[in-house]
Amino acid sequence: MARKSQVNNGGVLTDSGSDQAPNPKSQAPLALILFGPPGSGKGTQAKLLVKTLGIPQISTGDMLREHVRKGLAVGTKVEAKMKAGILVKDEVVNRLVEERLAQPDAVRGFILDGYPRTRAQAETLCGMLAAKGWDAVVIHLVVDYNVIIARLTGRRQCPVCGTLYNEVSKPPKVAGVCDLESAALIVRDDDREEVIRQRLEAYESQTRPLIEYFREKGKRLYGVDASHETPEAVFRKIEVLIRKP
Ligand code: ADP
């Protein structure tokens, strides 16, 4: 059943109080879509949610980076685009997601992080959800532009385990070194300033309009302010929203 989300004057989507929110007792598997610009904390929230919900995180960015790292055919196709902050072709990403959703660990539900990002991807996903009868909820992480820039430029990653740090908001115990692997932290190619600008442009022109698409499709959609609160506080808000009876 459709629910309508509201957009207030600041463009922040708010819970409209419908009783249609998914909850863990629901029989249908939950497709939890984490939606928001680069740097809004989708990956961080996904990792926290994996622990409480017991369903896997499906990050198209991580999957694509793995194909690049392993030198697989898909990886060589997408590497240049990723380095430039440009979206990879829909057919490539859709195929990866379709294959991933067919894995046994996704039968009870999953958390999508970084997908869908275009109208064509959203249509493919909605087709799959309808065919399987899965419940979907979209969590839109709403973040100020300046906060995004500060987060992305300060971001550092462990090249071994992929853990993300931030020089300001989440520094490692020893500057420049991963807490878990003791490896020297790196700046991801696509976290360079000119690439960040490109990624934000891609979000504005191709991804942000999906909010309207989700509304048209009657998807459950909640906006959560993710600018000013700690990741744990944002997580608690999301938990409340998705557990609503
Ligand atoms: P971010 O959200 O910070 O931009 P991601 O790790 O999600 O980072 O994505 C990194 C890059 O991978 C994107 O800039 C894009 O090139 C590619 N990518 C990831 N997900 C998708 C997608 N759903 N559609 C197209 N390209 C994608």
XYZ file of C-alpha atoms and ligand atoms in Angstrom:
272
model
C 0.000 0.000 0.000
C 1.177 3.460 -0.803
C 2.196 5.963 1.767
C 2.919 9.564 1.107
C 5.926 11.393 2.417
C 5.914 15.106 2.865
C 8.514 17.608 1.780
C 8.809 20.602 4.068
C 10.108 24.017 3.063
C 13.718 23.019 3.580
C 13.315 20.088 1.240
C 13.606 17.657 4.141
C 11.337 14.697 3.880
C 9.491 13.940 7.033
C 7.602 10.993 8.343
C 3.972 11.443 7.498
C 2.817 9.163 10.263
C 1.427 6.350 8.131
C 0.912 3.004 9.754
C 2.441 1.317 6.740
C 6.052 1.363 7.956
C 7.756 -2.019 7.833
C 8.488 -3.785 11.047
C 10.499 -6.862 11.896
C 7.350 -8.929 12.418
C 6.280 -8.391 8.833
C 6.417 -11.592 6.796
C 7.805 -9.959 3.660
C 11.586 -9.487 3.510
C 12.670 -5.891 3.980
C 14.466 -4.008 1.228
C 15.972 -1.102 3.113
C 17.185 1.570 0.713
C 19.708 4.005 2.184
C 19.483 7.081 0.030
C 21.518 10.286 0.105
C 24.458 12.148 -1.391
C 28.057 10.975 -1.209
C 29.269 11.579 2.342
C 25.829 11.349 3.914
C 26.854 8.293 5.914
C 25.030 5.540 4.006
C 27.893 3.067 4.468
C 28.271 3.842 8.176
C 24.540 3.429 8.805
C 24.428 0.247 6.731
C 27.122 -1.329 8.883
C 25.282 -0.441 12.098
C 21.989 -1.757 10.690
C 23.529 -5.051 9.553
C 24.256 -5.824 13.207
C 20.738 -5.183 14.486
C 18.698 -6.430 11.542
C 20.864 -9.434 10.636
C 20.482 -8.800 6.919
C 23.377 -8.032 4.543
C 24.631 -4.678 3.285
C 24.707 -4.485 -0.480
C 26.936 -1.607 -1.532
C 27.336 -1.193 -5.287
C 30.398 1.017 -4.684
C 32.081 -1.756 -2.638
C 31.113 -4.421 -5.182
C 32.498 -2.369 -8.057
C 35.724 -1.611 -6.154
C 36.138 -5.337 -5.502
C 35.865 -6.054 -9.230
C 38.499 -3.401 -9.887
C 40.817 -4.755 -7.162
C 40.558 -8.301 -8.483
C 41.141 -7.176 -12.066
C 37.851 -8.747 -13.206
C 36.258 -7.894 -16.565
C 33.639 -5.623 -14.997
C 36.390 -3.876 -13.040
C 38.369 -2.876 -16.102
C 35.187 -1.498 -17.695
C 34.282 0.711 -14.755
C 37.605 1.787 -13.260
C 38.077 5.028 -15.219
C 34.519 6.164 -14.559
C 34.824 5.520 -10.837
C 38.088 7.438 -10.638
C 36.391 10.367 -12.365
C 33.321 10.261 -10.097
C 30.996 9.434 -13.004
C 28.221 6.876 -12.675
C 28.855 3.438 -14.116
C 26.452 2.146 -16.791
C 23.062 1.076 -15.488
C 23.191 -2.338 -17.152
C 26.461 -3.170 -15.346
C 25.188 -2.143 -11.922
C 21.742 -3.680 -12.414
C 23.290 -7.025 -13.320
C 25.551 -6.980 -10.254
C 22.608 -6.219 -7.986
C 20.363 -8.833 -9.581
C 23.055 -11.474 -9.069
C 23.690 -10.349 -5.506
C 20.002 -10.426 -4.580
C 19.808 -14.013 -5.788
C 22.298 -15.083 -3.094
C 20.798 -17.060 -0.202
C 21.746 -14.516 2.470
C 19.461 -11.935 0.848
C 16.264 -13.960 1.133
C 15.341 -12.430 4.494
C 16.024 -8.901 3.327
C 18.920 -6.581 2.579
C 20.229 -3.049 2.932
C 20.957 -1.218 -0.300
C 23.736 1.366 -0.018
C 24.380 3.454 -3.142
C 21.685 1.840 -5.283
C 19.500 2.852 -7.061
C 21.159 6.002 -8.384
C 19.347 6.593 -11.665
C 15.800 6.316 -12.925
C 16.668 3.156 -14.892
C 18.125 1.538 -11.769
C 15.102 2.527 -9.697
C 12.792 0.990 -12.305
C 14.797 -2.243 -12.344
C 14.742 -2.421 -8.557
C 11.029 -1.692 -8.288
C 10.402 -4.438 -10.847
C 12.360 -6.919 -8.725
C 10.619 -5.836 -5.524
C 7.192 -6.208 -7.099
C 8.042 -9.609 -8.588
C 9.238 -10.954 -5.232
C 6.656 -9.184 -3.063
C 9.356 -7.515 -0.955
C 8.590 -4.640 1.383
C 10.658 -1.520 0.732
C 11.509 1.471 2.854
C 13.645 4.376 1.731
C 15.684 6.271 4.322
C 16.829 9.595 2.922
C 19.863 10.916 4.801
C 19.601 14.687 4.535
C 22.918 16.519 4.880
C 24.108 20.127 4.427
C 26.361 20.722 1.444
C 29.192 22.149 3.588
C 29.097 19.173 5.913
C 29.417 16.833 2.933
C 32.468 18.657 1.624
C 34.146 18.595 5.050
C 33.437 14.885 5.461
C 34.627 13.826 2.028
C 37.821 15.865 1.970
C 38.816 14.537 5.410
C 38.038 10.934 4.554
C 40.786 8.316 4.775
C 40.479 4.577 4.146
C 42.402 1.477 5.133
C 43.609 -0.180 1.912
C 43.466 -3.604 3.605
C 40.107 -3.810 5.426
C 38.282 -0.825 3.893
C 37.506 0.835 7.257
C 36.735 4.529 6.808
C 38.144 7.249 9.064
C 37.836 11.001 9.065
C 40.676 13.302 10.059
C 38.287 15.506 12.012
C 35.261 13.504 13.092
C 36.619 9.947 13.343
C 40.404 9.920 13.537
C 42.327 6.664 14.007
C 44.147 6.162 17.338
C 47.486 6.799 15.612
C 47.355 9.511 12.921
C 47.349 8.048 9.419
C 47.306 4.388 10.542
C 44.413 1.879 10.574
C 43.404 0.798 14.106
C 42.692 -2.741 12.915
C 45.329 -3.496 10.299
C 48.143 -1.063 11.184
C 48.259 -0.190 7.472
C 48.928 3.372 6.288
C 45.610 5.041 5.460
C 45.003 6.332 1.944
C 42.834 8.962 0.250
C 40.452 7.194 -2.127
C 41.028 8.313 -5.732
C 37.490 9.608 -5.900
C 37.847 11.652 -2.696
C 40.043 14.207 -4.471
C 38.417 17.627 -4.633
C 37.618 17.826 -8.353
C 36.187 14.310 -8.254
C 34.078 15.130 -5.209
C 32.533 17.980 -7.204
C 31.743 15.581 -10.037
C 30.177 13.023 -7.679
C 27.964 15.692 -6.140
C 26.904 16.845 -9.587
C 26.016 13.273 -10.532
C 23.948 13.034 -7.355
C 22.107 16.294 -8.001
C 21.280 15.608 -11.635
C 20.712 11.830 -11.698
C 20.048 10.604 -8.169
C 18.232 13.279 -6.185
C 15.254 13.258 -8.625
C 14.548 9.678 -7.515
C 12.965 11.059 -4.345
C 10.086 12.161 -6.537
C 10.073 8.763 -8.268
C 9.827 6.909 -4.940
C 6.949 9.171 -3.930
C 5.137 8.574 -7.215
C 5.565 4.840 -6.675
C 4.135 5.136 -3.172
C 7.306 3.837 -1.521
C 7.634 4.413 2.193
C 10.031 7.281 2.471
C 11.531 8.930 5.555
C 13.895 11.874 5.758
C 16.454 11.824 8.552
C 18.669 14.799 9.368
C 22.185 13.377 9.187
C 24.122 16.664 9.335
C 24.381 17.479 12.984
C 24.057 14.283 14.973
C 26.459 11.458 15.710
C 26.200 8.321 13.546
C 24.802 6.474 16.575
C 22.031 9.053 17.045
C 21.114 8.888 13.354
C 21.096 5.104 13.600
C 18.700 5.161 16.569
C 16.320 7.367 14.590
C 16.408 4.970 11.639
C 15.822 2.016 13.929
C 12.707 3.655 15.357
C 11.379 4.432 11.886
C 11.811 0.944 10.491
C 10.459 -0.766 13.606
C 7.297 1.292 13.707
C 4.270 -0.972 13.994
P 29.837 7.610 -2.900
O 28.465 7.328 -2.461
O 30.649 8.192 -1.810
O 29.911 8.368 -4.197
P 30.259 4.820 -3.673
O 31.276 3.940 -3.063
O 28.837 4.518 -3.415
O 30.643 6.291 -3.191
O 30.461 4.875 -5.264
C 31.719 5.087 -5.834
C 31.594 5.115 -7.342
O 31.119 3.835 -7.824
C 30.600 6.119 -7.917
O 31.169 7.409 -8.076
C 30.259 5.477 -9.257
O 31.299 5.673 -10.210
C 30.237 3.990 -8.911
N 28.888 3.543 -8.483
C 28.542 3.057 -7.254
N 27.248 2.738 -7.204
C 26.739 3.026 -8.424
C 25.448 2.940 -9.000
N 24.386 2.484 -8.306
N 25.291 3.333 -10.295
C 26.328 3.796 -11.021
N 27.570 3.920 -10.539
C 27.784 3.543 -9.256
